[in-house]
Short mmCIF file of C-alpha atoms in Angstrom, two decimals:
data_model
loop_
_atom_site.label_atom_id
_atom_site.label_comp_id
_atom_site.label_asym_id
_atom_site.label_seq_id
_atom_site.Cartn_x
_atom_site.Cartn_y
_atom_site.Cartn_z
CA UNK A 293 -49.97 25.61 4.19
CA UNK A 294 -50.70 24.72 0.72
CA UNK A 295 -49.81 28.01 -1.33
CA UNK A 296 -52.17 28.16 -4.60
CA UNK A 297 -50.03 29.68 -7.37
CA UNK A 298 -51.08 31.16 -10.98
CA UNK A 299 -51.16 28.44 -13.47
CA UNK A 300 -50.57 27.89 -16.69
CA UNK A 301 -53.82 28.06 -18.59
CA UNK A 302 -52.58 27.96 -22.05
CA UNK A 303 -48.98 27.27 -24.10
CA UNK A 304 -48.68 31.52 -24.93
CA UNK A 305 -50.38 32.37 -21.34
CA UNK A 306 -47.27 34.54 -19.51
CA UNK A 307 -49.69 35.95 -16.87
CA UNK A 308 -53.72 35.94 -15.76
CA UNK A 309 -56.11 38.16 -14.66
CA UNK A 310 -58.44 37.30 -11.76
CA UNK A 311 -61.66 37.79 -12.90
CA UNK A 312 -63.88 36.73 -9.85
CA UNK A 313 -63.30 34.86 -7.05
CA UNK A 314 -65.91 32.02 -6.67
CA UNK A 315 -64.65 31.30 -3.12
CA UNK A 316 -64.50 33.78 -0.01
CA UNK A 317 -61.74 33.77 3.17
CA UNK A 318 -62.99 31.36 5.36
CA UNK A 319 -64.88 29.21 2.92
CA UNK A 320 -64.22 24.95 2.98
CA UNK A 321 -62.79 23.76 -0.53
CA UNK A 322 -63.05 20.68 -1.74
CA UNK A 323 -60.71 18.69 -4.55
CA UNK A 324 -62.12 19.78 -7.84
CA UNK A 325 -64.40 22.64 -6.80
CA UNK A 326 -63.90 25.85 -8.58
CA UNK A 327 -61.79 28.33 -6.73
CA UNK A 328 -62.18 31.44 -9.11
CA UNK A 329 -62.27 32.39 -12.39
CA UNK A 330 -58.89 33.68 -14.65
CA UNK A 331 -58.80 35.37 -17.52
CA UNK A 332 -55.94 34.33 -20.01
CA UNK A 333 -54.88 35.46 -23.40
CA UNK A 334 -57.35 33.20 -24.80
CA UNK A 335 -60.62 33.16 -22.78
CA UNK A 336 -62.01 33.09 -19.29
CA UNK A 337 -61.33 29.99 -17.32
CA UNK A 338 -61.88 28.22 -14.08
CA UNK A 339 -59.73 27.57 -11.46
CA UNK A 340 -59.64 24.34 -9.21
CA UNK A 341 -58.41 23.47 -6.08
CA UNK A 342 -56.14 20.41 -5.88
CA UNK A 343 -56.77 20.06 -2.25
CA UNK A 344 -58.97 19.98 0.32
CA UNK A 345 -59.07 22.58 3.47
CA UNK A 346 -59.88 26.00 4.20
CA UNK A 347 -59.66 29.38 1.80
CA UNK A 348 -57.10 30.90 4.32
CA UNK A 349 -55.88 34.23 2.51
CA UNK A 350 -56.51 35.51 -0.50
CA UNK A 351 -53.32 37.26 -2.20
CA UNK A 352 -54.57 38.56 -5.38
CA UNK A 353 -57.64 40.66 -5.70
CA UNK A 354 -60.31 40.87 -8.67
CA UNK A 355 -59.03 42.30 -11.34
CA UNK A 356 -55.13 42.18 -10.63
CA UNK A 357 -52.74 40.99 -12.95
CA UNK A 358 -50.29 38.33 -11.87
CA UNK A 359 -47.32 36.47 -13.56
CA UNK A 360 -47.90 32.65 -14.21
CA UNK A 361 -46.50 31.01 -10.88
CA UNK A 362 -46.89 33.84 -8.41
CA UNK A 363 -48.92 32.93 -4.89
CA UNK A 364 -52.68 33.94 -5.48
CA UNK A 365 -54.32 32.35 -2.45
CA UNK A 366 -53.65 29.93 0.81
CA UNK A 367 -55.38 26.86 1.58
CA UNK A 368 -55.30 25.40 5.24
CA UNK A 369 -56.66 24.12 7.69
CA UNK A 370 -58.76 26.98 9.10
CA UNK A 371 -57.01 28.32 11.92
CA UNK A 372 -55.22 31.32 9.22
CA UNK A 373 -58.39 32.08 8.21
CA UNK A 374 -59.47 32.55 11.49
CA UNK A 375 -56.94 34.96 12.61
CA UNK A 376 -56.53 37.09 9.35
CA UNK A 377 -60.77 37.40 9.69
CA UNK A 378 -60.06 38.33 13.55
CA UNK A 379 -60.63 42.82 13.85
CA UNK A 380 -56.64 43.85 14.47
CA UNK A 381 -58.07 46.41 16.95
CA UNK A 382 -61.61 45.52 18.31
CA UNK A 383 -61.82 46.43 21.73
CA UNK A 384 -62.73 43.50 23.96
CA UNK A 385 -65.87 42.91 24.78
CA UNK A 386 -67.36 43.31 28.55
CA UNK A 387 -67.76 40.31 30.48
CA UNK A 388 -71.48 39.30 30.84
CA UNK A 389 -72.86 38.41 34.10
CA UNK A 390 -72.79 34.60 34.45
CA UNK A 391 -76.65 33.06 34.34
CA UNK A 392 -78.09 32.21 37.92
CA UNK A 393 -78.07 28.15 38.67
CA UNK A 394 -81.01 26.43 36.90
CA UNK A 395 -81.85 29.66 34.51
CA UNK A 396 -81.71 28.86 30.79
CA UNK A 397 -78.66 29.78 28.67
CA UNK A 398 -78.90 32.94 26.83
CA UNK A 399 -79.77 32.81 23.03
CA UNK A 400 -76.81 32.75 20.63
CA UNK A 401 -76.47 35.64 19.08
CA UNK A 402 -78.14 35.30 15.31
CA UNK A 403 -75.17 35.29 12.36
CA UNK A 404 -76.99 37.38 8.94
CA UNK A 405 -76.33 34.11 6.62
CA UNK A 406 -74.54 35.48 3.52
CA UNK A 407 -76.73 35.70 0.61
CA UNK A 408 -75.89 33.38 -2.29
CA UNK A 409 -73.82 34.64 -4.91
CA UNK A 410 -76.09 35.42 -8.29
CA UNK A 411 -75.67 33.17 -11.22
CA UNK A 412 -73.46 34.28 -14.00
CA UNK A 413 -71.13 33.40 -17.04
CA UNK A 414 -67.20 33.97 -16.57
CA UNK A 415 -67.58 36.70 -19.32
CA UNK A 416 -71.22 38.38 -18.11
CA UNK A 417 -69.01 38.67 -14.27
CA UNK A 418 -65.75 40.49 -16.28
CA UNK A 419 -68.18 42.54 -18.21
CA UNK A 420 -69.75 43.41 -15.19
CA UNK A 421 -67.12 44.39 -13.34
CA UNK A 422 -66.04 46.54 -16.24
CA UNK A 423 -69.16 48.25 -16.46
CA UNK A 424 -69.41 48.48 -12.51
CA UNK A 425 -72.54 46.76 -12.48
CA UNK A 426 -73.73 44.98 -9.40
CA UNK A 427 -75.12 40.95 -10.80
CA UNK A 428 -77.61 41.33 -7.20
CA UNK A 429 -79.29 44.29 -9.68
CA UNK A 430 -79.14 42.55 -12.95
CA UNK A 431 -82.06 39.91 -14.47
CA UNK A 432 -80.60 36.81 -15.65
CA UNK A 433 -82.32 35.77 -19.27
CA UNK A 434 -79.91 32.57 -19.29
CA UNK A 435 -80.92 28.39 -17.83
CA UNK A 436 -82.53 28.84 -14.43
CA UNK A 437 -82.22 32.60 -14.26
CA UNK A 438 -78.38 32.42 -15.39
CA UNK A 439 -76.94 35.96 -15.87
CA UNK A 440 -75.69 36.29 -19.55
CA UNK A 441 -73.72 38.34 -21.91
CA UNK A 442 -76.73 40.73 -23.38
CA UNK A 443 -78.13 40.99 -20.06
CA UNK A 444 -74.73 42.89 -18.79
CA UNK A 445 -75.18 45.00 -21.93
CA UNK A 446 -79.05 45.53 -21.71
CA UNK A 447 -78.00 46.84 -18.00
CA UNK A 448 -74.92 48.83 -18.85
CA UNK A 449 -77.54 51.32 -20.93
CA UNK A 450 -76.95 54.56 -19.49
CA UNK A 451 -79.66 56.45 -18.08
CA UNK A 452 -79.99 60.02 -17.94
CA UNK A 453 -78.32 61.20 -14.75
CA UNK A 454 -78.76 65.02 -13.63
CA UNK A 455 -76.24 68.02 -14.14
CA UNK A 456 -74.68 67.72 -10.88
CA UNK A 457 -73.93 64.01 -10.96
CA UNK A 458 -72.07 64.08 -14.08
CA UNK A 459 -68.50 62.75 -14.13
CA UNK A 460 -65.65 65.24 -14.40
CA UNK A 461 -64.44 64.84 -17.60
CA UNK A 462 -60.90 63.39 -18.34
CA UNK A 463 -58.49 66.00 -20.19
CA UNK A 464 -57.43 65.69 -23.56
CA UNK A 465 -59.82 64.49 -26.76
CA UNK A 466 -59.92 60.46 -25.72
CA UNK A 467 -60.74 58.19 -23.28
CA UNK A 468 -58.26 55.86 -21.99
CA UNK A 469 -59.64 52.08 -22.50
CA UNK A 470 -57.18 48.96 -20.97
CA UNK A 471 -56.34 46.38 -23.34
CA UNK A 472 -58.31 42.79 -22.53
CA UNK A 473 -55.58 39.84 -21.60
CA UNK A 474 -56.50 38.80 -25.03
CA UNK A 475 -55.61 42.04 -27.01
CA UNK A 476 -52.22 42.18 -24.59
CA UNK A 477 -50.80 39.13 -25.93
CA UNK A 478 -52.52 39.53 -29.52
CA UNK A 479 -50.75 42.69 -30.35
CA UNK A 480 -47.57 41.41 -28.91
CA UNK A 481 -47.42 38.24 -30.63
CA UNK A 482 -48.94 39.74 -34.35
CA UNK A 483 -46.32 42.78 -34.11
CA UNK A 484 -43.60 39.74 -33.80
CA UNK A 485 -45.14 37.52 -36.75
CA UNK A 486 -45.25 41.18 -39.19
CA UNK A 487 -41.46 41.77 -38.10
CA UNK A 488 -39.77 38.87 -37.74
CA UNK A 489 -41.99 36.53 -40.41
CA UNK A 490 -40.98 38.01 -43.92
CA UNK A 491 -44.80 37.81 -45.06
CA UNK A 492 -45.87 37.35 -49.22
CA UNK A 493 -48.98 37.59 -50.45
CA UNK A 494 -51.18 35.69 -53.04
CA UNK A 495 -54.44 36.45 -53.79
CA UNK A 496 -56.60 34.13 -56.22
CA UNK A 497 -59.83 34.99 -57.66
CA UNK A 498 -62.02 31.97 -57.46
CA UNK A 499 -65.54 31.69 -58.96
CA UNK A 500 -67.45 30.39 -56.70
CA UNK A 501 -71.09 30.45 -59.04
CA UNK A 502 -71.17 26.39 -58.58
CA UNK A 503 -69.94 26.07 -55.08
CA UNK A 504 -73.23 28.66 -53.82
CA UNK A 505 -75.63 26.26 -55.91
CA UNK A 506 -74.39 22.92 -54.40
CA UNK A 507 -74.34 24.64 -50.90
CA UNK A 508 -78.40 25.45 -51.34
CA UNK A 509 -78.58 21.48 -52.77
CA UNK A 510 -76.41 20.30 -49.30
CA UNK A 511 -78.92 22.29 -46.91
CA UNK A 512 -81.73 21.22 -48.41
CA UNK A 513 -80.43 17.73 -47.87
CA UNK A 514 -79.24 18.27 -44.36
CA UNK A 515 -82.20 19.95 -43.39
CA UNK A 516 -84.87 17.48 -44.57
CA UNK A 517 -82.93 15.25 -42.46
CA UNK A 518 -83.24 17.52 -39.24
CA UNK A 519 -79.38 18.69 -39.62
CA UNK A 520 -77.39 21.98 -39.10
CA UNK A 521 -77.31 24.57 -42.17
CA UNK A 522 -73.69 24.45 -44.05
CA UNK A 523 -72.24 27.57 -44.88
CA UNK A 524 -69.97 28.74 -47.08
CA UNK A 525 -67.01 29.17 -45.09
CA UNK A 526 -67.76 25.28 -43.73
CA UNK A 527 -67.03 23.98 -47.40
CA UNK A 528 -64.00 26.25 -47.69
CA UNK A 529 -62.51 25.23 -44.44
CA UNK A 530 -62.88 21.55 -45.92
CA UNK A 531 -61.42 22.46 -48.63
CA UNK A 532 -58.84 24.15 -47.54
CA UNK A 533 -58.22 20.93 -45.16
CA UNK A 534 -58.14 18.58 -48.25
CA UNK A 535 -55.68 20.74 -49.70
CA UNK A 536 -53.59 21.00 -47.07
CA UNK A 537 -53.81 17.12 -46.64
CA UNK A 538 -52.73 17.07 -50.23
CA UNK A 539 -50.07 20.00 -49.67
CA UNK A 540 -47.90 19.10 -46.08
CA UNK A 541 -45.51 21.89 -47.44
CA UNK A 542 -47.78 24.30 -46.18
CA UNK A 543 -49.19 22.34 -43.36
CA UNK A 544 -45.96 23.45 -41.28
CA UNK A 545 -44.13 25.86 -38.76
CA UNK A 546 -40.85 27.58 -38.80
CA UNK A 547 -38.45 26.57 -35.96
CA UNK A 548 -35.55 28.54 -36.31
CA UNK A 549 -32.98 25.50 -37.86
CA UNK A 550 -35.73 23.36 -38.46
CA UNK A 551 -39.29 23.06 -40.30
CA UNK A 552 -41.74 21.12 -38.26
CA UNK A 553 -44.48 19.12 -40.84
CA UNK A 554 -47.45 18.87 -38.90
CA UNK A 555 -48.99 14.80 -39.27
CA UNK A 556 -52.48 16.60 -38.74
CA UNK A 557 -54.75 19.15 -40.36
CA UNK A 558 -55.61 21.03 -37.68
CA UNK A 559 -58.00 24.31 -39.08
CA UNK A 560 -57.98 27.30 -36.83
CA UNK A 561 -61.12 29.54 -37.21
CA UNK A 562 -60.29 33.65 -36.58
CA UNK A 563 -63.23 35.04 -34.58
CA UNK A 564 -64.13 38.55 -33.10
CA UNK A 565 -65.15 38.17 -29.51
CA UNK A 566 -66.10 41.76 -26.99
CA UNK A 567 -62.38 40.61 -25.96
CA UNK A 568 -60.44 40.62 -28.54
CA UNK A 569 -59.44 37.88 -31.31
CA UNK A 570 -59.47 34.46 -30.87
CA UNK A 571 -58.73 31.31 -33.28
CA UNK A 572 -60.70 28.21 -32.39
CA UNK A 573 -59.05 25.07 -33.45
CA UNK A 574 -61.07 22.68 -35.51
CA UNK A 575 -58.75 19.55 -35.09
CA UNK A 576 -58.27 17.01 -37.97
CA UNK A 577 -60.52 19.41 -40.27
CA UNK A 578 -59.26 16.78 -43.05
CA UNK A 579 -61.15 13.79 -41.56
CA UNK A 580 -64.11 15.46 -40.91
CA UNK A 581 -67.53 15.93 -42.91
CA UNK A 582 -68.94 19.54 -44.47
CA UNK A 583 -71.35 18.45 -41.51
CA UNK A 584 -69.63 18.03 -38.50
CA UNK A 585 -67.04 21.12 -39.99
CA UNK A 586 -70.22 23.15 -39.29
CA UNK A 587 -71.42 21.82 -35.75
CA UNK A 588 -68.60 22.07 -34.65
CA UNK A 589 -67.19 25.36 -35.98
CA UNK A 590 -70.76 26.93 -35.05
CA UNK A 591 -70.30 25.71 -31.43
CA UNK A 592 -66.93 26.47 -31.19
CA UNK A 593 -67.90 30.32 -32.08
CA UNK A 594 -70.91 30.95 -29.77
CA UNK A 595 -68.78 29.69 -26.72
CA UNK A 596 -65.74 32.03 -27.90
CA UNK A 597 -68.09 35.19 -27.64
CA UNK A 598 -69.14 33.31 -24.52
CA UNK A 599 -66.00 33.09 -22.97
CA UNK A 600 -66.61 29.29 -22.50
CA UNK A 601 -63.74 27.85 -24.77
CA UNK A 602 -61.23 25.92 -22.95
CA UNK A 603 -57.53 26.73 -23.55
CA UNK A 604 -56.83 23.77 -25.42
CA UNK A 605 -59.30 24.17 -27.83
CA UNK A 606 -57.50 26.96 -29.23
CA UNK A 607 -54.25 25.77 -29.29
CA UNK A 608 -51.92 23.11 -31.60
CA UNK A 609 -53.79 25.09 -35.03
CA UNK A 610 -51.64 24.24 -38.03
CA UNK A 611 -53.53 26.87 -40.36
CA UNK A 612 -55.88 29.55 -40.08
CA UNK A 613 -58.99 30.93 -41.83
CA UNK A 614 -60.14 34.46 -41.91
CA UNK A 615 -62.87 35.58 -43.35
CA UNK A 616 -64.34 38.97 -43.48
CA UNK A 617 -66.73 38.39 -46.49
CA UNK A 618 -70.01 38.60 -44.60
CA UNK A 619 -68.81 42.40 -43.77
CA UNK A 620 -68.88 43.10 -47.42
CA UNK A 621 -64.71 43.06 -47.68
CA UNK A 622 -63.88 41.75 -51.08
CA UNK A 623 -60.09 41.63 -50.73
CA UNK A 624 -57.85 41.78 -47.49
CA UNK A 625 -54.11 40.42 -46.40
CA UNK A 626 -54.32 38.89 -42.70
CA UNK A 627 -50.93 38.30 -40.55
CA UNK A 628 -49.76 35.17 -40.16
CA UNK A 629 -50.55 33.70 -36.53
CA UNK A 630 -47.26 32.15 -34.95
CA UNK A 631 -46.22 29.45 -35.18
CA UNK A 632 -48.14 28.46 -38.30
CA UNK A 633 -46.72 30.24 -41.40
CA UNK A 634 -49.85 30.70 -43.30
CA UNK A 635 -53.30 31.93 -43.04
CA UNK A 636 -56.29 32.22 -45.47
CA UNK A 637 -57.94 35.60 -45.73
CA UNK A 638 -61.36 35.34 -47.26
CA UNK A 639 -63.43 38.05 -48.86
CA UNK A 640 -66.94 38.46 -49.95
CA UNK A 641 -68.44 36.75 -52.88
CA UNK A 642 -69.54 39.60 -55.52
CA UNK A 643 -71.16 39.33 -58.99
CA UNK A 644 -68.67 39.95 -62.27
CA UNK A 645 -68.93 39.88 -65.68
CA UNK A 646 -66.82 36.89 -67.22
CA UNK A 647 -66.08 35.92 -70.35
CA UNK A 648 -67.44 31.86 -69.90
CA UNK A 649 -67.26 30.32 -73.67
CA UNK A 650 -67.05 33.19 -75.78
CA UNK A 651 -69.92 34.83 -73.91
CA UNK A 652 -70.49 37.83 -71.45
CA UNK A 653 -72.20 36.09 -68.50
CA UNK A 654 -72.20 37.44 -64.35
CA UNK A 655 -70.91 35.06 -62.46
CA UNK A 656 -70.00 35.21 -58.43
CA UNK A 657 -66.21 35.77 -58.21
CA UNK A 658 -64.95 35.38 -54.38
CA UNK A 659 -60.63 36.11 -53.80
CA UNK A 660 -58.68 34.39 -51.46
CA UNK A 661 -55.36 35.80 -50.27
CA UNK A 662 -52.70 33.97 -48.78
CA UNK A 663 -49.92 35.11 -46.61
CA UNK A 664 -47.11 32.58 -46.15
CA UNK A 665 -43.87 32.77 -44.36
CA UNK A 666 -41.10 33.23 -46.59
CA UNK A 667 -38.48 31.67 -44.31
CA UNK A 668 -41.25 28.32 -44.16
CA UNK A 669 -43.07 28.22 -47.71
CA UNK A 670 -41.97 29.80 -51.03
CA UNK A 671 -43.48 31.21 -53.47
CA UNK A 672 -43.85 28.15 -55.99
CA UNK A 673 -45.50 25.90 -53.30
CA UNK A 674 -47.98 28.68 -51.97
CA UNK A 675 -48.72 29.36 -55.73
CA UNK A 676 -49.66 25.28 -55.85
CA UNK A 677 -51.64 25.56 -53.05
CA UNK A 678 -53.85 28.17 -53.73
CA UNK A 679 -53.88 26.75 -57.26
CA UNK A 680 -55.62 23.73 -56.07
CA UNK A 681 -57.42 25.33 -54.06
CA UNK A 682 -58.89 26.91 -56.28
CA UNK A 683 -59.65 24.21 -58.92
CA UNK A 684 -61.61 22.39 -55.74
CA UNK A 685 -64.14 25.30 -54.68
CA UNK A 686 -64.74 25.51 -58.79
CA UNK A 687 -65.35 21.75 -58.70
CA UNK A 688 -67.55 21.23 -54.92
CA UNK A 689 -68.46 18.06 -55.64
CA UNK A 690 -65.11 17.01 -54.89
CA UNK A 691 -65.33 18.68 -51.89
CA UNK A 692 -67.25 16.22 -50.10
CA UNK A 693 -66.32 13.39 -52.22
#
């Protein structure tokens, strides 16, 4: 019997979660259909059979937590499946009297056909499940009726319940909540980069007075011809690409003996998902217009709070952006996100007085801080780097040049 085992879903993935199981005991499978759903320590992902046959047994339930390679589920050829669905201790039925000759058969006793399974999103089923809402109860907002994310939290409003139905209340001041897959293997891996990475810090403040007037000059161009709106983060993650492109000391990763230089610019995007943290990769940022930059990161960032990225578009990054300006933070110092050795942290863009030819004038300063790996990048060629940086968001037109 074909024994389906936990894959590997992504290159940091050490164990999965089942999330839902789209496929019951008993159930034919075909080659490619989706057995159930995992969660890894990047996103919520489907499952497919490599063969054809019969879900036999199903070894891991929802919600349990099982090391990459361990048996989930048997496929056969029905007859397992048949015996493990078989009562262990149903008492045997009586005999019924035979028909008389000629007299018709008796009717077949009617099966209850089991009620399709309501339509949902990967992350509207886990969120569900946390919540312990039944999807049969929930209205789907989503294409064709589709269960979504805000539906699972327009449903997960508490009501009023009365006195007597109240929960007993935990002891102690807190309430015990279980880290996501995602948070797991984020605090594991960022504890590692803080203590075994020997981090610096350089922060730069750029003003960024010109780059917000040729942004509202590039929309107005892009939108008169029926394109996306460009932000400002889209023009720095081009320019940070550019200046990677024009930097490859900092386009690397530390590998104990060895530096590996990356060949491509490949711009990971930090974004805050109900799960945790996760970095979208936006590969060959360096080749790629201000325009497709923001399609693609804007896409890439609904299906992340979706749960819809796949695993390898959030891996090979080379660099990452953070940015917590539209929060209001000004200045911040992010940790590094093995195995790159650098990240971007960017801050808000706030009005200052600067002295601009001999005159007192506001202008919008923004600051960019960059942690680098000491054991990858020194301090001279991170100082270069956000140098030119720097001189490139002062200058946009050379952004998209």
């Amino acid at each position: 019997m074909p024994e389906i085992t936990m894959p590997r879903l992504s290159d940091t993935m050490e164990e999965g979660v089942i999330v839902a199981w789209r496929k019951q005991v008993g159930d034919k499978v075909a080659n490619g259909e989706v057995l159930a759903e995992i969660e890894t320590d990047k996103a919520i992902m489907e499952l497919e059979a490599y063969d054809e046959g019969v879900l036999e047994r199903v070894l891991a339930k929802e919600g349990e937590r099982v090391a990459i390679g361990a048996p989930i589920a048997i496929v056969g050829d029905g007859s397992g499946a048949a015996a493990s669905a078989a009562p262990a201790a149903a008492p045997a039925p009586a005999a019924a009297p035979a028909p008389a000759a000629g007299s018709a058969p008796a009717a077949a006793p009617v099966v209850a056909e089991k009620s399709s399974r309501p339509k949902a999103s990967p992350l509207a089923r886990k969120l569900a499940r946390e919540a312990g809402l039944d999807l049969a109860e929930v209205t789907g907002t989503g294409p064709g009726g589709r269960i979504i994310r805000k539906d699972i939290e327009a449903a997960a409003v508490p009501s009023p319940a009365p006195a007597a139905s109240a929960p007993v209340q935990v002891s102690g001041d807190y309430e015990e909540v279980p880290l996501t897959s995602i948070q797991r293997v984020a605090a594991k891996r960022l504890t590692e980069s803080k203590r075994d990475a020997p981090h610096f810090y350089l922060t730069s403040a750029v003003d960024v007075t010109e780059l917000l007037a040729f942004r509202g000059t590039v929309n107005n161009a892009v939108q008169s011809a029926g394109g996306a709106k460009v932000s400002v983060n889209d023009l720095l993650l081009r320019a940070v690409a550019i200046t990677l492109r024009a930097n490859p000391a900092v386009n690397v990763s530390f590998a104990g003996d060895k530096l590996l230089r990356h060949n491509g610019v490949h711009v990971g995007v930090a974004v805050a998902v109900p799960a945790g943290l996760v970095v979208p990769v936006i590969r060959d940022t360096d080749r790629k217009a201000v325009s497709e930059i923001a399609a693609e990161s804007r896409d890439k960032a609904e299906r992340a709070r979706d749960g819809k990225l796949r695993a390898d578009e959030m891996s090979g990054g080379t660099f990452t952006v953070s940015n917590l300006g539209m929060f209001g933070i000004e200045q911040f110092s992010a940790v590094i996100n093995p195995p790159e050795a650098a990240i971007l942290a960017v801050g808000a863009a706030t009005p200052e007085l600067k002295l601009v030819d001999g005159e007192v004038t506001e202008r919008k300063i923004l600051r960019l801080t960059l942690s680098a790996d000491h054991r990858a990048i020194d301090g001279a060629t991170g100082a270069v780097f956000l140098q030119q940086l720097t001189a490139l968001l002062e200058n946009p037109l050379r952004i998209v040049a």
